[in-house]
Amino acid sequence: MTQMNQPLKELLTIKFGSLRPIKYVGQLDSETVEFEFRMFGKISVFDYDKNYYADLDAVRAVVEPNIINEIVSKFVDSGKLPIYDIVLNSRIFLAMRIDRVFMDKGISTKTSILDITPTEEYCDKFLQLQNSCQKNYKIILDNVPPNNEGQPVLHKIDKLPKEKHGALVGCTDYRFSMGMQFNSDTLHHVKITKTSDSEVSIILEEKECFKSKYTKTFVTTLNWFYQIADFVERENLAALSMLEIENNPNFMMTDCSSSSYITLYFDDTDCGGSKYVECRINALAVYQNGCGTIIEQFRNLIDECVKNAQLVINDNLIDKKNNVGNLPCCPHCGYVGKMGKFCPECGSIIEF
């Protein structure tokens, strides 16, 4: 089969759908639930083992009649299909399961599940299940099935090789979104740096939707920094940088972009490396690979570090040197400019 570093070209596209309803029986909060649904989608074939398949017709003969049968026999009837893969919009895990089935048959595929629809008699029950699942959405990330036969190829953190680094000297937590989606214009950026043998500096940049960006500077003791360093070492956090996002060639682009990263900085001079080594972790790739709990725990530790730090500077990003004419400043969002009773930036009432 084609090596992974070579660009793959789509060779064949096969659409599929379940004419007869598929009956699902599973567990939700220790209760047995059942419903019937139909599923539609397509499979793109990018490569196949030339030793087993003479041409694309032979590939089609294996893939086309087996798509729904493989789903039903391996996942639905066997009880290996989590209810979240059907009820919520987490179809990527189900698609990965299907791709793994055909990978074992020597065929490289990319499955796109376009629609999952309950039958008419189960519509109300399906909506109730959606509401129940949404309340426990984190279960999807925390309880991804193990990498057994028919399961998605997920990287488990305990199976990743141990990353060898020196002492941790800093870290950042970066989350950003921008676009036309409501409440998407946001920023959360925390940078923690060990500045001396007794002090740690924290710079927090934050921006909420419809508000201006502000910056706060803190200092804290080494105790919190050592807790972060211990977590990074104990959980082998640096190894998560090896995880990559599973790109979907059929992903529909929207006018909203977001990024989420954690960056670790090490002093590797003691182990033969550079004094300032950057290790960047794509948080989305970690979530996609079933290790989202580690990211949440790390970020909770960062938040606790900030909450317990001492505030030094609270700068609302007002450039006072360029504030020509000594224009008024909104105390709520930091907007500088002409304004009346209300701030034109955030709408707050201004009292002069």
mmCIF file of C-alpha atoms in Angstrom:
data_model
loop_
_atom_site.group_PDB
_atom_site.id
_atom_site.type_symbol
_atom_site.label_atom_id
_atom_site.label_comp_id
_atom_site.label_asym_id
_atom_site.label_seq_id
_atom_site.Cartn_x
_atom_site.Cartn_y
_atom_site.Cartn_z
ATOM 1 C CA MET A 1 0.000 0.000 0.000
ATOM 2 C CA THR A 2 1.067 3.592 -0.533
ATOM 3 C CA GLN A 3 3.344 5.031 2.116
ATOM 4 C CA MET A 4 1.746 7.589 4.427
ATOM 5 C CA ASN A 5 4.080 10.435 3.414
ATOM 6 C CA GLN A 6 2.888 10.321 -0.184
ATOM 7 C CA PRO A 7 -0.203 12.322 -1.174
ATOM 8 C CA LEU A 8 -3.289 10.147 -1.495
ATOM 9 C CA LYS A 9 -5.735 10.543 -4.341
ATOM 10 C CA GLU A 10 -9.348 9.498 -4.080
ATOM 11 C CA LEU A 11 -9.768 6.467 -6.321
ATOM 12 C CA LEU A 12 -13.349 5.456 -5.675
ATOM 13 C CA THR A 13 -16.440 6.821 -3.911
ATOM 14 C CA ILE A 14 -19.247 4.554 -2.752
ATOM 15 C CA LYS A 15 -22.476 5.872 -1.267
ATOM 16 C CA PHE A 16 -24.338 3.732 1.225
ATOM 17 C CA GLY A 17 -27.593 3.720 3.140
ATOM 18 C CA SER A 18 -29.713 1.393 5.230
ATOM 19 C CA LEU A 19 -33.037 0.741 3.502
ATOM 20 C CA ARG A 20 -34.221 -1.321 6.447
ATOM 21 C CA PRO A 21 -34.056 0.199 9.941
ATOM 22 C CA ILE A 22 -31.136 -0.828 12.136
ATOM 23 C CA LYS A 23 -32.163 -1.816 15.647
ATOM 24 C CA TYR A 24 -29.879 -0.550 18.408
ATOM 25 C CA VAL A 25 -29.813 -1.875 21.963
ATOM 26 C CA GLY A 26 -27.397 -0.283 24.410
ATOM 27 C CA GLN A 27 -26.826 1.187 27.856
ATOM 28 C CA LEU A 28 -27.262 4.736 29.138
ATOM 29 C CA ASP A 29 -26.756 5.483 32.842
ATOM 30 C CA SER A 30 -27.054 1.748 33.651
ATOM 31 C CA GLU A 31 -30.408 1.516 31.862
ATOM 32 C CA THR A 32 -31.104 -0.474 28.708
ATOM 33 C CA VAL A 33 -32.324 1.625 25.788
ATOM 34 C CA GLU A 34 -33.358 0.592 22.324
ATOM 35 C CA PHE A 35 -34.454 2.353 19.157
ATOM 36 C CA GLU A 36 -34.302 1.974 15.382
ATOM 37 C CA PHE A 37 -32.510 4.258 12.959
ATOM 38 C CA ARG A 38 -31.363 4.588 9.361
ATOM 39 C CA MET A 39 -27.902 5.737 8.358
ATOM 40 C CA PHE A 40 -26.577 7.266 5.147
ATOM 41 C CA GLY A 41 -23.113 8.267 4.052
ATOM 42 C CA LYS A 42 -20.246 7.586 1.690
ATOM 43 C CA ILE A 43 -16.862 5.881 1.690
ATOM 44 C CA SER A 44 -13.885 7.179 -0.249
ATOM 45 C CA VAL A 45 -11.204 4.666 -1.228
ATOM 46 C CA PHE A 46 -7.696 6.093 -1.383
ATOM 47 C CA ASP A 47 -5.530 2.991 -1.645
ATOM 48 C CA TYR A 48 -5.657 -0.810 -1.578
ATOM 49 C CA ASP A 49 -3.335 -3.775 -1.383
ATOM 50 C CA LYS A 50 -2.392 -4.682 -4.961
ATOM 51 C CA ASN A 51 -1.420 -8.181 -3.852
ATOM 52 C CA TYR A 52 -5.015 -9.032 -2.930
ATOM 53 C CA TYR A 53 -7.101 -6.909 -5.287
ATOM 54 C CA ALA A 54 -6.644 -6.942 -9.032
ATOM 55 C CA ASP A 55 -8.352 -3.590 -9.640
ATOM 56 C CA LEU A 56 -10.924 -1.137 -8.261
ATOM 57 C CA ASP A 57 -13.799 -3.372 -9.349
ATOM 58 C CA ALA A 58 -12.497 -6.030 -6.974
ATOM 59 C CA VAL A 59 -12.291 -3.424 -4.206
ATOM 60 C CA ARG A 60 -15.828 -2.258 -4.894
ATOM 61 C CA ALA A 61 -17.048 -5.858 -4.758
ATOM 62 C CA VAL A 62 -15.721 -6.114 -1.191
ATOM 63 C CA VAL A 63 -16.691 -2.672 0.119
ATOM 64 C CA GLU A 64 -20.096 -2.037 -1.430
ATOM 65 C CA PRO A 65 -22.097 -5.022 -0.145
ATOM 66 C CA ASN A 66 -20.411 -5.094 3.257
ATOM 67 C CA ILE A 67 -20.730 -1.546 4.598
ATOM 68 C CA ILE A 68 -24.052 -1.851 6.415
ATOM 69 C CA ASN A 69 -23.517 -5.553 7.162
ATOM 70 C CA GLU A 70 -20.162 -4.820 8.824
ATOM 71 C CA ILE A 71 -21.672 -2.011 10.905
ATOM 72 C CA VAL A 72 -24.556 -4.155 12.104
ATOM 73 C CA SER A 73 -22.607 -7.346 12.761
ATOM 74 C CA LYS A 74 -19.443 -5.891 14.309
ATOM 75 C CA PHE A 75 -20.819 -2.937 16.238
ATOM 76 C CA VAL A 76 -24.593 -2.936 16.682
ATOM 77 C CA ASP A 77 -25.316 -6.634 17.255
ATOM 78 C CA SER A 78 -22.145 -7.143 19.277
ATOM 79 C CA GLY A 79 -22.929 -4.226 21.589
ATOM 80 C CA LYS A 80 -19.600 -2.499 20.843
ATOM 81 C CA LEU A 81 -21.192 0.697 19.536
ATOM 82 C CA PRO A 82 -21.522 3.413 22.239
ATOM 83 C CA ILE A 83 -24.863 5.190 22.210
ATOM 84 C CA TYR A 84 -23.096 8.558 21.876
ATOM 85 C CA ASP A 85 -21.838 7.591 18.424
ATOM 86 C CA ILE A 86 -25.439 7.420 17.253
ATOM 87 C CA VAL A 87 -27.355 9.938 19.339
ATOM 88 C CA LEU A 88 -24.866 12.823 19.402
ATOM 89 C CA ASN A 89 -22.851 14.397 16.646
ATOM 90 C CA SER A 90 -19.771 12.280 17.374
ATOM 91 C CA ARG A 91 -19.964 10.286 14.171
ATOM 92 C CA ILE A 92 -16.216 10.526 13.632
ATOM 93 C CA PHE A 93 -15.690 7.632 16.061
ATOM 94 C CA LEU A 94 -18.162 5.446 14.189
ATOM 95 C CA ALA A 95 -16.547 6.434 10.881
ATOM 96 C CA MET A 96 -13.149 5.479 12.287
ATOM 97 C CA ARG A 97 -14.532 2.097 13.307
ATOM 98 C CA ILE A 98 -15.719 1.456 9.757
ATOM 99 C CA ASP A 99 -12.359 2.556 8.313
ATOM 100 C CA ARG A 100 -10.583 0.143 10.666
ATOM 101 C CA VAL A 101 -12.724 -2.740 9.382
ATOM 102 C CA PHE A 102 -11.651 -2.133 5.789
ATOM 103 C CA MET A 103 -8.067 -1.377 6.804
ATOM 104 C CA ASP A 104 -7.919 -4.937 8.122
ATOM 105 C CA LYS A 105 -9.062 -6.036 4.661
ATOM 106 C CA GLY A 106 -6.186 -4.146 3.001
ATOM 107 C CA ILE A 107 -8.258 -1.161 1.851
ATOM 108 C CA SER A 108 -7.529 2.432 2.902
ATOM 109 C CA THR A 109 -10.820 4.324 3.245
ATOM 110 C CA LYS A 110 -12.270 7.537 4.623
ATOM 111 C CA THR A 111 -15.862 7.199 5.803
ATOM 112 C CA SER A 112 -18.256 10.143 6.046
ATOM 113 C CA ILE A 113 -21.543 9.557 7.858
ATOM 114 C CA LEU A 114 -23.876 12.169 6.439
ATOM 115 C CA ASP A 115 -27.054 11.428 8.345
ATOM 116 C CA ILE A 116 -28.411 9.278 11.158
ATOM 117 C CA THR A 117 -32.198 9.401 11.401
ATOM 118 C CA PRO A 118 -34.462 7.574 13.866
ATOM 119 C CA THR A 119 -37.570 5.882 12.535
ATOM 120 C CA GLU A 120 -40.843 7.755 13.031
ATOM 121 C CA GLU A 121 -42.000 5.740 16.021
ATOM 122 C CA TYR A 122 -38.714 6.425 17.867
ATOM 123 C CA CYS A 123 -38.372 10.179 17.113
ATOM 124 C CA ASP A 124 -39.581 11.370 20.536
ATOM 125 C CA LYS A 125 -37.464 8.817 22.356
ATOM 126 C CA PHE A 126 -34.456 9.771 20.256
ATOM 127 C CA LEU A 127 -34.820 13.432 21.283
ATOM 128 C CA GLN A 128 -35.008 12.408 24.939
ATOM 129 C CA LEU A 129 -31.832 10.373 24.535
ATOM 130 C CA GLN A 130 -30.099 13.345 22.921
ATOM 131 C CA ASN A 131 -30.947 15.551 25.892
ATOM 132 C CA SER A 132 -29.706 12.920 28.329
ATOM 133 C CA CYS A 133 -26.468 12.400 26.424
ATOM 134 C CA GLN A 134 -25.767 16.130 26.100
ATOM 135 C CA LYS A 135 -25.891 16.493 29.882
ATOM 136 C CA ASN A 136 -23.116 13.914 30.100
ATOM 137 C CA TYR A 137 -21.164 14.985 27.021
ATOM 138 C CA LYS A 138 -17.798 14.521 28.684
ATOM 139 C CA ILE A 139 -18.450 10.773 28.807
ATOM 140 C CA ILE A 140 -17.760 10.696 25.073
ATOM 141 C CA LEU A 141 -14.216 11.866 25.678
ATOM 142 C CA ASP A 142 -13.561 10.014 28.905
ATOM 143 C CA ASN A 143 -14.896 6.596 27.900
ATOM 144 C CA VAL A 144 -13.610 6.009 24.388
ATOM 145 C CA PRO A 145 -13.519 2.229 23.818
ATOM 146 C CA PRO A 146 -10.150 0.441 23.892
ATOM 147 C CA ASN A 147 -8.246 -0.373 20.738
ATOM 148 C CA ASN A 148 -9.679 -3.867 20.237
ATOM 149 C CA GLU A 149 -10.954 -5.516 17.079
ATOM 150 C CA GLY A 150 -13.348 -3.207 15.261
ATOM 151 C CA GLN A 151 -12.534 -0.235 17.493
ATOM 152 C CA PRO A 152 -11.072 3.086 16.328
ATOM 153 C CA VAL A 153 -7.300 3.405 16.209
ATOM 154 C CA LEU A 154 -6.857 5.701 19.214
ATOM 155 C CA HIS A 155 -3.557 6.591 20.838
ATOM 156 C CA LYS A 156 -3.696 5.806 24.547
ATOM 157 C CA ILE A 157 -1.416 8.037 26.586
ATOM 158 C CA ASP A 158 0.080 5.110 28.485
ATOM 159 C CA LYS A 159 1.184 3.547 25.182
ATOM 160 C CA LEU A 160 2.955 6.655 23.871
ATOM 161 C CA PRO A 161 6.767 6.558 24.183
ATOM 162 C CA LYS A 162 8.262 8.422 27.114
ATOM 163 C CA GLU A 163 9.508 11.889 26.149
ATOM 164 C CA LYS A 164 12.937 12.678 27.585
ATOM 165 C CA HIS A 165 13.324 16.323 28.580
ATOM 166 C CA GLY A 166 15.110 18.411 31.163
ATOM 167 C CA ALA A 167 13.481 20.742 33.678
ATOM 168 C CA LEU A 168 10.256 22.526 32.783
ATOM 169 C CA VAL A 169 10.863 26.304 32.572
ATOM 170 C CA GLY A 170 7.501 27.504 31.251
ATOM 171 C CA CYS A 171 4.178 26.650 29.658
ATOM 172 C CA THR A 172 1.271 28.301 27.865
ATOM 173 C CA ASP A 173 -2.421 27.602 27.425
ATOM 174 C CA TYR A 174 -3.800 29.170 24.239
ATOM 175 C CA ARG A 175 -7.420 29.142 23.068
ATOM 176 C CA PHE A 176 -8.681 31.354 20.244
ATOM 177 C CA SER A 177 -11.774 31.592 18.052
ATOM 178 C CA MET A 178 -12.806 34.068 15.371
ATOM 179 C CA GLY A 179 -15.568 34.239 12.772
ATOM 180 C CA MET A 180 -19.221 34.936 12.145
ATOM 181 C CA GLN A 181 -20.449 32.391 14.681
ATOM 182 C CA PHE A 182 -22.101 34.004 17.702
ATOM 183 C CA ASN A 183 -19.766 34.381 20.702
ATOM 184 C CA SER A 184 -16.797 33.170 18.631
ATOM 185 C CA ASP A 185 -14.532 36.227 18.888
ATOM 186 C CA THR A 186 -12.663 35.088 22.001
ATOM 187 C CA LEU A 187 -9.135 34.675 23.324
ATOM 188 C CA HIS A 188 -7.681 32.972 26.384
ATOM 189 C CA HIS A 189 -3.896 32.935 26.637
ATOM 190 C CA VAL A 190 -1.978 32.132 29.813
ATOM 191 C CA LYS A 191 1.825 32.163 29.829
ATOM 192 C CA ILE A 192 3.663 30.889 32.913
ATOM 193 C CA THR A 193 7.431 31.388 33.139
ATOM 194 C CA LYS A 194 9.928 30.525 35.835
ATOM 195 C CA THR A 195 11.802 33.837 36.095
ATOM 196 C CA SER A 196 14.085 33.003 39.025
ATOM 197 C CA ASP A 197 14.776 30.397 41.677
ATOM 198 C CA SER A 198 12.069 31.913 43.872
ATOM 199 C CA GLU A 199 9.476 33.497 41.591
ATOM 200 C CA VAL A 200 7.196 32.650 38.678
ATOM 201 C CA SER A 201 5.519 35.192 36.403
ATOM 202 C CA ILE A 202 2.095 34.748 34.823
ATOM 203 C CA ILE A 203 0.727 36.791 31.934
ATOM 204 C CA LEU A 204 -2.984 36.420 31.219
ATOM 205 C CA GLU A 205 -4.440 37.766 27.964
ATOM 206 C CA GLU A 206 -8.174 37.417 27.643
ATOM 207 C CA LYS A 207 -10.932 38.651 25.375
ATOM 208 C CA GLU A 208 -14.617 37.902 25.600
ATOM 209 C CA CYS A 209 -17.054 38.332 22.731
ATOM 210 C CA PHE A 210 -18.135 41.975 22.201
ATOM 211 C CA LYS A 211 -15.445 43.184 24.610
ATOM 212 C CA SER A 212 -11.898 44.483 24.281
ATOM 213 C CA LYS A 213 -8.836 42.437 25.107
ATOM 214 C CA TYR A 214 -7.140 42.948 28.452
ATOM 215 C CA THR A 215 -3.887 41.796 29.974
ATOM 216 C CA LYS A 216 -3.086 40.968 33.587
ATOM 217 C CA THR A 217 0.314 40.155 35.064
ATOM 218 C CA PHE A 218 0.732 38.012 38.177
ATOM 219 C CA VAL A 219 3.535 36.567 40.265
ATOM 220 C CA THR A 220 3.393 33.393 42.298
ATOM 221 C CA THR A 221 5.653 31.071 44.237
ATOM 222 C CA LEU A 222 7.488 28.044 42.926
ATOM 223 C CA ASN A 223 5.097 25.734 44.760
ATOM 224 C CA TRP A 224 2.439 26.052 42.043
ATOM 225 C CA PHE A 225 5.009 25.787 39.284
ATOM 226 C CA TYR A 226 6.390 22.571 40.771
ATOM 227 C CA GLN A 227 2.854 21.126 40.834
ATOM 228 C CA ILE A 228 2.558 21.858 37.118
ATOM 229 C CA ALA A 229 5.995 20.365 36.426
ATOM 230 C CA ASP A 230 5.133 17.233 38.406
ATOM 231 C CA PHE A 231 1.902 16.817 36.429
ATOM 232 C CA VAL A 232 3.754 17.205 33.115
ATOM 233 C CA GLU A 233 6.267 14.547 34.147
ATOM 234 C CA ARG A 234 3.790 12.150 35.743
ATOM 235 C CA GLU A 235 1.318 12.184 32.844
ATOM 236 C CA ASN A 236 3.995 12.154 30.120
ATOM 237 C CA LEU A 237 2.303 15.277 28.730
ATOM 238 C CA ALA A 238 5.056 16.089 26.231
ATOM 239 C CA ALA A 239 4.323 12.834 24.386
ATOM 240 C CA LEU A 240 0.909 14.222 23.380
ATOM 241 C CA SER A 241 2.704 16.477 20.889
ATOM 242 C CA MET A 242 3.003 13.385 18.675
ATOM 243 C CA LEU A 243 -0.769 13.218 18.202
ATOM 244 C CA GLU A 244 -2.104 14.758 15.023
ATOM 245 C CA ILE A 245 -5.579 15.711 13.886
ATOM 246 C CA GLU A 246 -7.316 13.173 11.678
ATOM 247 C CA ASN A 247 -8.090 15.315 8.649
ATOM 248 C CA ASN A 248 -11.400 14.756 6.917
ATOM 249 C CA PRO A 249 -11.258 15.581 3.168
ATOM 250 C CA ASN A 250 -15.045 15.965 3.186
ATOM 251 C CA PHE A 251 -15.097 18.498 6.032
ATOM 252 C CA MET A 252 -17.331 21.458 5.218
ATOM 253 C CA MET A 253 -15.556 24.770 5.805
ATOM 254 C CA THR A 254 -17.412 27.458 7.753
ATOM 255 C CA ASP A 255 -16.742 31.101 8.508
ATOM 256 C CA CYS A 256 -15.459 30.330 11.988
ATOM 257 C CA SER A 257 -11.933 29.298 12.880
ATOM 258 C CA SER A 258 -10.568 28.192 16.212
ATOM 259 C CA SER A 259 -7.343 26.849 17.649
ATOM 260 C CA SER A 260 -6.397 25.347 20.977
ATOM 261 C CA TYR A 261 -2.826 24.585 21.991
ATOM 262 C CA ILE A 262 -0.721 23.825 25.034
ATOM 263 C CA THR A 263 2.981 24.598 24.781
ATOM 264 C CA LEU A 264 5.642 23.301 27.153
ATOM 265 C CA TYR A 265 9.146 24.794 27.400
ATOM 266 C CA PHE A 266 12.059 22.729 28.680
ATOM 267 C CA ASP A 267 15.704 23.323 29.507
ATOM 268 C CA ASP A 268 17.303 20.261 27.910
ATOM 269 C CA THR A 269 20.943 21.195 28.514
ATOM 270 C CA ASP A 270 21.279 18.480 31.168
ATOM 271 C CA CYS A 271 20.246 15.812 28.636
ATOM 272 C CA GLY A 272 22.336 17.071 25.724
ATOM 273 C CA GLY A 273 19.764 19.391 24.167
ATOM 274 C CA SER A 274 19.131 23.103 23.828
ATOM 275 C CA LYS A 275 18.466 25.525 26.659
ATOM 276 C CA TYR A 276 14.982 26.424 25.413
ATOM 277 C CA VAL A 277 13.059 23.571 23.769
ATOM 278 C CA GLU A 278 9.450 24.078 22.709
ATOM 279 C CA CYS A 279 6.945 21.218 22.777
ATOM 280 C CA ARG A 280 3.597 22.131 21.218
ATOM 281 C CA ILE A 281 0.456 20.062 21.829
ATOM 282 C CA ASN A 282 -2.629 20.373 19.642
ATOM 283 C CA ALA A 283 -5.492 20.075 22.123
ATOM 284 C CA LEU A 284 -8.012 19.171 19.419
ATOM 285 C CA ALA A 285 -5.866 16.227 18.319
ATOM 286 C CA VAL A 286 -5.653 15.056 21.927
ATOM 287 C CA TYR A 287 -9.439 15.194 22.320
ATOM 288 C CA GLN A 288 -9.882 13.417 19.005
ATOM 289 C CA ASN A 289 -7.594 10.637 20.206
ATOM 290 C CA GLY A 290 -9.503 10.073 23.416
ATOM 291 C CA CYS A 291 -7.156 11.759 25.927
ATOM 292 C CA GLY A 292 -9.236 14.879 26.581
ATOM 293 C CA THR A 293 -9.310 14.330 30.339
ATOM 294 C CA ILE A 294 -5.557 15.008 30.543
ATOM 295 C CA ILE A 295 -5.999 18.380 28.828
ATOM 296 C CA GLU A 296 -8.826 19.344 31.175
ATOM 297 C CA GLN A 297 -6.830 18.377 34.260
ATOM 298 C CA PHE A 298 -3.825 20.375 33.078
ATOM 299 C CA ARG A 299 -5.939 23.444 32.358
ATOM 300 C CA ASN A 300 -7.664 23.180 35.728
ATOM 301 C CA LEU A 301 -4.226 23.217 37.345
ATOM 302 C CA ILE A 302 -3.265 26.303 35.327
ATOM 303 C CA ASP A 303 -6.502 28.068 36.347
ATOM 304 C CA GLU A 304 -5.865 27.294 40.017
ATOM 305 C CA CYS A 305 -2.352 28.666 39.658
ATOM 306 C CA VAL A 306 -3.714 31.956 38.279
ATOM 307 C CA LYS A 307 -6.438 32.228 40.939
ATOM 308 C CA ASN A 308 -3.882 31.882 43.740
ATOM 309 C CA ALA A 309 -1.320 34.254 42.215
ATOM 310 C CA GLN A 310 -0.726 37.865 43.223
ATOM 311 C CA LEU A 311 -1.912 40.500 40.735
ATOM 312 C CA VAL A 312 0.841 42.951 39.774
ATOM 313 C CA ILE A 313 -0.459 44.789 36.692
ATOM 314 C CA ASN A 314 -4.025 45.117 35.390
ATOM 315 C CA ASP A 315 -3.645 46.608 31.935
ATOM 316 C CA ASN A 316 -6.773 46.977 29.794
ATOM 317 C CA LEU A 317 -4.548 47.609 26.774
ATOM 318 C CA ILE A 318 -5.138 51.374 26.851
ATOM 319 C CA ASP A 319 -2.380 53.134 24.918
ATOM 320 C CA LYS A 320 -2.237 56.283 27.014
ATOM 321 C CA LYS A 321 0.561 57.811 24.914
ATOM 322 C CA ASN A 322 -1.682 57.788 21.851
ATOM 323 C CA ASN A 323 -4.743 58.978 23.782
ATOM 324 C CA VAL A 324 -4.785 62.341 22.039
ATOM 325 C CA GLY A 325 -7.062 64.897 23.655
ATOM 326 C CA ASN A 326 -7.350 62.886 26.884
ATOM 327 C CA LEU A 327 -10.395 60.982 25.590
ATOM 328 C CA PRO A 328 -12.638 59.215 28.103
ATOM 329 C CA CYS A 329 -12.058 55.544 28.867
ATOM 330 C CA CYS A 330 -14.722 52.927 29.577
ATOM 331 C CA PRO A 331 -13.979 51.327 32.967
ATOM 332 C CA HIS A 332 -15.734 48.110 31.919
ATOM 333 C CA CYS A 333 -14.052 47.159 28.622
ATOM 334 C CA GLY A 334 -11.186 49.653 28.255
ATOM 335 C CA TYR A 335 -12.521 51.379 25.123
ATOM 336 C CA VAL A 336 -10.930 54.817 24.571
ATOM 337 C CA GLY A 337 -12.794 57.387 22.498
ATOM 338 C CA LYS A 338 -15.743 59.689 22.327
ATOM 339 C CA MET A 339 -18.824 58.397 24.100
ATOM 340 C CA GLY A 340 -22.052 59.621 25.613
ATOM 341 C CA LYS A 341 -24.065 57.937 28.322
ATOM 342 C CA PHE A 342 -23.289 54.486 26.923
ATOM 343 C CA CYS A 343 -20.013 52.922 25.796
ATOM 344 C CA PRO A 344 -20.157 52.268 22.015
ATOM 345 C CA GLU A 345 -17.991 49.165 22.474
ATOM 346 C CA CYS A 346 -19.743 47.200 25.233
ATOM 347 C CA GLY A 347 -22.918 49.215 25.872
ATOM 348 C CA SER A 348 -22.228 49.815 29.570
ATOM 349 C CA ILE A 349 -23.589 52.938 31.277
ATOM 350 C CA ILE A 350 -20.834 55.532 31.713
ATOM 351 C CA GLU A 351 -20.804 57.720 34.798
ATOM 352 C CA PHE A 352 -18.541 60.749 34.583
#
